[in-house]
Short mmCIF file of C-alpha atoms and ligand atoms in Angstrom, two decimals:
data_model
loop_
_atom_site.label_atom_id
_atom_site.label_comp_id
_atom_site.label_asym_id
_atom_site.label_seq_id
_atom_site.Cartn_x
_atom_site.Cartn_y
_atom_site.Cartn_z
CA MET A 1 12.83 100.43 64.72
CA ASN A 2 15.74 102.94 65.64
CA ASP A 3 16.09 106.49 63.11
CA LEU A 4 18.56 104.77 60.80
CA GLN A 5 16.24 101.70 60.20
CA LYS A 6 13.55 103.92 59.46
CA GLU A 7 15.51 105.89 57.07
CA ILE A 8 17.00 102.81 55.35
CA ILE A 9 13.13 101.99 54.89
CA LYS A 10 12.44 105.08 52.98
CA LEU A 11 15.51 105.12 50.60
CA LYS A 12 14.87 101.07 49.97
CA GLU A 13 11.61 102.23 48.83
CA GLU A 14 12.18 105.30 46.95
CA LYS A 15 15.67 103.03 44.93
CA ASN A 16 12.81 100.37 43.97
CA ALA A 17 14.71 98.08 45.64
CA ILE A 18 14.70 94.85 48.07
CA ILE A 19 16.55 93.45 50.65
CA LEU A 20 18.02 89.71 50.30
CA ALA A 21 19.20 88.98 54.12
CA HIS A 22 21.16 86.10 55.72
CA ASN A 23 20.16 83.44 58.84
CA TYR A 24 23.47 85.12 59.93
CA GLN A 25 23.39 88.44 60.02
CA THR A 26 22.19 90.85 63.47
CA GLY A 27 19.31 91.53 64.98
CA ASP A 28 19.06 94.65 63.45
CA ILE A 29 19.78 94.27 59.69
CA GLN A 30 17.29 90.76 59.65
CA GLU A 31 14.47 93.60 61.06
CA ILE A 32 15.12 95.44 57.87
CA ALA A 33 15.04 93.05 55.16
CA ASP A 34 12.97 92.29 52.64
CA PHE A 35 13.18 88.06 52.51
CA MET A 36 15.08 86.27 55.19
CA GLY A 37 16.13 83.18 54.80
CA ASP A 38 19.06 79.63 54.29
CA SER A 39 21.03 79.66 51.00
CA LEU A 40 18.39 77.71 49.05
CA GLU A 41 15.31 79.79 50.29
CA LEU A 42 17.65 83.20 49.13
CA CYS A 43 19.10 81.24 45.89
CA ILE A 44 14.94 80.24 44.90
CA LYS A 45 14.05 83.74 46.13
CA ALA A 46 16.92 85.92 44.14
CA SER A 47 15.60 83.33 40.90
CA GLU A 48 11.78 85.19 41.38
CA ILE A 49 12.89 88.95 41.63
CA GLU A 50 10.87 90.45 39.21
CA GLY A 51 9.43 94.73 38.97
CA LYS A 52 13.22 95.37 42.04
CA ASP A 53 16.23 97.84 40.01
CA LEU A 54 18.12 96.92 42.96
CA VAL A 55 18.18 93.70 45.55
CA VAL A 56 20.58 94.69 48.28
CA PHE A 57 22.35 91.48 49.44
CA CYS A 58 23.26 90.97 52.97
CA GLY A 59 25.55 87.98 52.90
CA VAL A 60 28.65 86.79 52.05
CA ASP A 61 30.23 86.57 48.49
CA PHE A 62 29.11 83.70 46.98
CA MET A 63 25.43 84.22 48.07
CA ALA A 64 25.73 87.37 46.33
CA GLU A 65 27.45 86.29 43.29
CA THR A 66 24.60 83.45 42.67
CA ALA A 67 21.85 86.20 43.07
CA ALA A 68 23.61 88.35 40.43
CA ILE A 69 24.07 84.75 38.39
CA LEU A 70 20.45 84.53 38.21
CA ASN A 71 19.73 87.78 37.43
CA PRO A 72 22.02 89.45 34.67
CA ASP A 73 19.83 92.16 34.31
CA LYS A 74 19.40 93.64 37.83
CA LYS A 75 21.67 95.88 39.73
CA ILE A 76 23.29 93.40 42.33
CA ILE A 77 25.65 95.65 45.84
CA ILE A 78 26.87 93.50 49.10
CA PRO A 79 27.12 97.12 51.62
CA ASP A 80 30.32 95.43 51.97
CA HIS A 81 32.78 93.98 49.09
CA GLN A 82 35.22 92.15 52.00
CA ALA A 83 32.03 89.97 53.69
CA GLU A 84 33.91 86.91 51.99
CA CYS A 85 33.35 83.20 52.72
CA PRO A 86 36.94 81.62 53.20
CA MET A 87 35.35 78.36 52.54
CA ALA A 88 34.20 79.36 49.47
CA HIS A 89 37.66 79.94 48.52
CA MET A 90 39.08 76.90 49.11
CA LEU A 91 37.97 75.14 45.91
CA PRO A 92 39.57 77.11 42.88
CA ALA A 93 38.10 76.58 39.52
CA ASP A 94 41.33 74.51 38.27
CA GLU A 95 40.92 72.09 40.97
CA VAL A 96 36.93 71.61 39.94
CA ILE A 97 39.16 70.69 36.39
CA LYS A 98 41.56 68.54 37.36
CA ALA A 99 39.37 66.39 39.56
CA LYS A 100 37.20 65.76 36.05
CA GLU A 101 40.00 64.71 34.79
CA ARG A 102 41.14 61.93 37.33
CA HIS A 103 37.41 60.98 37.82
CA PRO A 104 35.72 61.36 34.19
CA GLY A 105 32.14 60.27 34.39
CA ALA A 106 31.33 60.94 37.87
CA ALA A 107 28.83 64.15 38.22
CA VAL A 108 30.28 66.94 40.00
CA VAL A 109 28.53 68.35 42.80
CA LEU A 110 29.53 71.58 44.05
CA TYR A 111 28.49 73.22 47.06
CA VAL A 112 26.39 76.66 46.92
CA ASN A 113 29.69 77.66 49.18
CA THR A 114 31.50 78.01 46.29
CA LEU A 115 32.98 80.74 44.32
CA ALA A 116 31.06 81.49 40.63
CA GLU A 117 34.53 80.08 38.15
CA ALA A 118 34.31 76.78 40.23
CA LYS A 119 30.25 76.77 40.13
CA ALA A 120 30.37 77.07 36.16
CA GLU A 121 32.41 73.86 36.50
CA ALA A 122 29.46 72.40 38.38
CA ASP A 123 27.03 69.73 36.95
CA ILE A 124 24.50 71.12 39.78
CA LEU A 125 24.75 72.82 43.16
CA CYS A 126 23.85 71.88 46.46
CA THR A 127 22.79 73.33 49.55
CA SER A 128 22.90 72.07 53.09
CA SER A 129 19.34 71.51 53.47
CA ASN A 130 19.15 69.76 49.48
CA ALA A 131 22.31 67.93 49.34
CA VAL A 132 21.22 64.45 50.14
CA LYS A 133 18.31 65.21 47.43
CA ILE A 134 20.61 66.33 45.00
CA VAL A 135 22.86 63.44 45.16
CA ASN A 136 20.66 60.90 45.35
CA SER A 137 18.89 62.72 41.96
CA LEU A 138 21.73 61.83 39.69
CA ASP A 139 22.26 58.78 37.82
CA GLU A 140 26.21 58.75 38.36
CA ASP A 141 27.01 55.92 40.72
CA THR A 142 30.03 58.50 41.74
CA VAL A 143 29.94 62.00 42.42
CA LEU A 144 32.90 64.49 42.71
CA PHE A 145 31.95 67.05 46.40
CA GLY A 146 32.65 69.69 47.49
CA PRO A 147 34.60 72.21 49.01
CA ASP A 148 33.08 71.02 52.44
CA MET A 149 34.27 67.79 53.75
CA ASN A 150 31.59 67.80 57.24
CA LEU A 151 28.23 67.96 54.50
CA ALA A 152 30.56 65.87 51.87
CA TRP A 153 30.34 63.19 55.33
CA TYR A 154 26.48 63.40 56.21
CA THR A 155 25.65 62.65 52.53
CA SER A 156 27.98 60.16 52.23
CA GLN A 157 25.83 58.94 54.80
CA GLN A 158 22.54 58.79 53.35
CA THR A 159 23.46 57.69 49.79
CA ASP A 160 24.76 54.34 47.98
CA LYS A 161 26.49 57.22 45.78
CA GLU A 162 30.71 56.97 46.38
CA ILE A 163 31.77 60.36 47.14
CA ILE A 164 35.04 61.84 46.50
CA THR A 165 35.70 65.23 48.18
CA ILE A 166 37.14 67.93 46.38
CA PRO A 167 39.49 69.73 47.79
CA GLU A 168 40.98 67.96 50.72
CA GLY A 169 39.97 68.92 54.04
CA GLY A 170 37.83 72.28 53.01
CA HIS A 171 35.87 73.20 56.34
CA CYS A 172 33.61 76.22 57.90
CA TYR A 173 36.11 77.81 60.39
CA VAL A 174 32.59 78.65 62.66
CA HIS A 175 31.40 75.26 62.73
CA LYS A 176 34.69 74.09 63.01
CA MET A 177 34.60 76.30 66.42
CA PHE A 178 32.16 72.92 68.69
CA THR A 179 33.61 70.67 70.13
CA THR A 180 31.74 67.44 71.33
CA GLY A 181 32.46 68.88 75.17
CA ASP A 182 29.83 71.51 74.39
CA ILE A 183 27.06 69.47 73.33
CA PHE A 184 27.99 66.56 76.03
CA PHE A 185 27.91 70.28 78.14
CA SER A 186 24.93 71.19 76.70
CA ARG A 187 22.53 67.69 76.72
CA GLU A 188 23.56 67.38 80.70
CA LYS A 189 22.42 71.00 81.61
CA TYR A 190 19.09 71.01 78.88
CA PRO A 191 18.40 66.82 79.28
CA ASP A 192 14.75 67.80 77.96
CA ALA A 193 16.32 70.42 74.73
CA ASP A 194 16.56 69.40 71.33
CA ILE A 195 20.27 69.40 69.96
CA LEU A 196 20.45 71.02 66.42
CA VAL A 197 23.45 71.52 65.07
CA HIS A 198 24.59 72.03 60.89
CA PRO A 199 25.97 69.50 58.59
CA GLU A 200 29.28 71.43 58.77
CA CYS A 201 30.05 70.96 61.72
CA ASP A 202 32.41 67.44 62.38
CA PRO A 203 31.20 63.88 62.02
CA GLU A 204 31.43 64.21 65.85
CA ILE A 205 29.13 66.69 66.60
CA GLN A 206 26.68 65.96 64.39
CA LYS A 207 26.69 62.23 65.80
CA PHE A 208 25.42 63.26 69.37
CA ALA A 209 23.09 66.08 67.86
CA ASP A 210 19.57 65.21 67.75
CA TYR A 211 19.25 66.53 64.14
CA VAL A 212 21.41 68.26 61.46
CA LEU A 213 19.66 70.52 59.62
CA SER A 214 19.99 73.80 57.58
CA THR A 215 19.46 76.74 59.03
CA GLY A 216 16.38 77.13 57.11
CA GLY A 217 15.54 73.60 58.80
CA MET A 218 16.32 75.02 62.17
CA LEU A 219 13.75 77.48 61.99
CA LYS A 220 11.36 74.90 60.18
CA HIS A 221 11.87 72.50 63.35
CA VAL A 222 11.83 74.52 66.48
CA ALA A 223 8.23 76.52 64.71
CA GLU A 224 6.51 73.35 64.18
CA SER A 225 8.64 71.34 67.47
CA PRO A 226 6.03 70.69 70.96
CA LYS A 227 9.89 70.95 72.52
CA LYS A 228 10.20 73.60 74.41
CA THR A 229 14.10 74.22 74.71
CA PHE A 230 16.36 74.00 72.04
CA ILE A 231 20.51 74.19 71.47
CA ILE A 232 21.34 75.68 68.86
CA GLY A 233 24.91 74.57 66.80
CA THR A 234 25.09 76.80 63.98
CA GLU A 235 26.30 80.45 64.07
CA VAL A 236 24.41 82.78 66.93
CA ASP A 237 22.62 85.20 65.09
CA LEU A 238 20.46 82.57 64.07
CA VAL A 239 19.65 82.27 67.33
CA THR A 240 18.32 85.69 67.44
CA ARG A 241 15.71 84.93 64.85
CA LEU A 242 14.97 81.89 66.00
CA LYS A 243 13.98 83.98 69.74
CA ARG A 244 12.41 86.73 67.95
CA GLU A 245 9.66 84.03 65.80
CA ASN A 246 9.66 81.91 69.19
CA PRO A 247 9.36 84.29 71.73
CA GLU A 248 7.45 81.48 73.70
CA LYS A 249 10.41 78.69 73.73
CA THR A 250 14.36 78.58 75.13
CA ILE A 251 16.73 78.96 72.28
CA ILE A 252 20.47 78.36 73.32
CA PRO A 253 23.41 78.48 71.41
CA ALA A 254 25.72 75.86 71.12
CA LEU A 255 28.82 78.18 71.69
CA SER A 256 28.23 81.92 71.27
CA GLU A 257 31.56 82.67 69.94
CA ALA A 258 30.68 80.41 66.61
CA ILE A 259 30.11 83.95 65.26
CA CYS A 260 31.07 84.35 60.65
CA LYS A 261 33.08 87.82 61.41
CA THR A 262 32.50 88.10 57.64
CA MET A 263 28.83 88.10 57.72
CA LYS A 264 29.24 90.79 60.40
CA LEU A 265 30.79 93.05 58.30
CA HIS A 266 27.97 95.00 56.75
CA THR A 267 25.78 97.10 59.22
CA LEU A 268 22.92 99.34 59.52
CA GLU A 269 25.02 102.37 58.42
CA LYS A 270 27.13 100.63 55.40
CA VAL A 271 23.32 99.08 54.38
CA LYS A 272 22.30 103.02 53.81
CA ASN A 273 25.43 103.94 52.28
CA ALA A 274 24.74 101.66 49.82
CA LEU A 275 21.32 102.46 48.70
CA LEU A 276 22.36 105.51 48.41
CA ASN A 277 25.38 105.43 46.28
CA GLU A 278 24.47 101.99 44.55
CA GLU A 279 27.64 99.83 45.57
CA CYS A 280 29.43 97.51 45.76
CA ILE A 281 28.42 96.06 42.69
CA VAL A 282 28.66 92.37 42.24
CA THR A 283 29.30 91.43 38.72
CA VAL A 284 30.35 88.00 37.31
CA ASP A 285 31.38 87.53 34.09
CA ASP A 286 29.04 86.49 30.83
CA GLU A 287 29.83 82.87 30.07
CA THR A 288 31.06 82.05 34.05
CA ALA A 289 27.25 83.75 34.45
CA ASP A 290 25.92 81.26 31.62
CA ASN A 291 27.70 77.87 32.80
CA ALA A 292 27.59 77.97 36.27
CA ARG A 293 23.20 79.18 35.71
CA SER A 294 22.41 75.64 34.72
CA ALA A 295 24.55 74.57 38.06
CA VAL A 296 21.92 76.60 40.01
CA GLU A 297 18.43 76.10 38.38
CA ARG A 298 19.12 72.44 38.08
CA MET A 299 19.80 72.00 41.47
CA ILE A 300 16.66 74.62 42.11
CA GLU A 301 14.70 72.84 39.97
CA VAL A 302 15.42 69.58 42.10
CA SER A 303 14.70 71.05 44.95
CA LYS A 304 10.79 71.98 44.27
P1 13P B 401 22.20 77.43 55.39
O1 13P B 401 22.28 77.47 53.96
O2 13P B 401 22.36 76.34 55.89
O3 13P B 401 21.90 78.67 56.08
O4 13P B 401 24.27 77.45 55.59
C1 13P B 401 25.01 78.74 55.03
C2 13P B 401 26.66 78.96 55.82
O5 13P B 401 26.85 79.67 54.46
C3 13P B 401 26.29 77.92 56.81
O6 13P B 401 27.32 77.94 56.86
FE1 SF4 B 402 31.18 80.93 54.86
FE2 SF4 B 402 31.13 79.80 57.90
FE3 SF4 B 402 30.54 81.91 57.31
FE4 SF4 B 402 28.67 79.60 56.30
S1 SF4 B 402 29.65 80.40 58.44
S2 SF4 B 402 29.36 81.86 55.59
S3 SF4 B 402 30.23 78.23 55.62
S4 SF4 B 402 32.14 80.88 56.97
#
């Protein structure tokens, strides 16, 4: 650990804080996190926090907001308040309301990558690791699903329910970067490798991969598989974590340019300042949080 990391650990103890980090954080932040995970694991962890005064969330806005929704009595801070997920901003709450009016009787399943106001309009949330399970748990035959059209496609392949995607064309610019050429190149160069891709990738990428998994699913797969080489089709810093935790295996990014710029806005310096100054505070108004909480909690319940 470097001096700055040691300072952060000391400060974290003095402030009785916990640091949560998404798997796309840089290696130096991964090293000082108390807990790292995919979106679902972070939601579950955030729902179980006890005895801490402060939660530092190294992830993007919708993740920190979800932690705030689940912990109305705790201070949730994000090291850089500009760390937004562009996809989460593609589905405003009023679009969800309009879709509900057009399709009365349909269930509303929103990806956790949405803002709190949209979540407040959902019946239940999902993440990339549980979308199929969530959709199949519903009584309704028709499901409004958004904002990621690729996760919607992935889910539609594994359910008999009618999936109506909202909005048109919701996507993640990072996972849109992968081309079939990237996958074919990896297959040719590493014929014995398992190719793992995220369900936010385009359908043709998913079709040519060996496994379609959330970031948490990829970590589990690599740890448990007897294979030696893995091609990773998601954001590059998942590879950083995979390499650290599986030093005996060969982990190769399918595309080293797949970088989520806003995830990288957090730095050790900003984590230190966030702890020192107890900012930037993430807030969700009470009414929105109350309405969104039931959709988050329902997802956690179904995922158990
Ligand atoms: P995971 O839940 O798989 O970590 O995905 C989160 C995300 O934002 C993917 O881009
Ligand atoms: Fe959002 Fe894509 Fe970044 Fe995930 S990788 S946080 S979906 S922009």
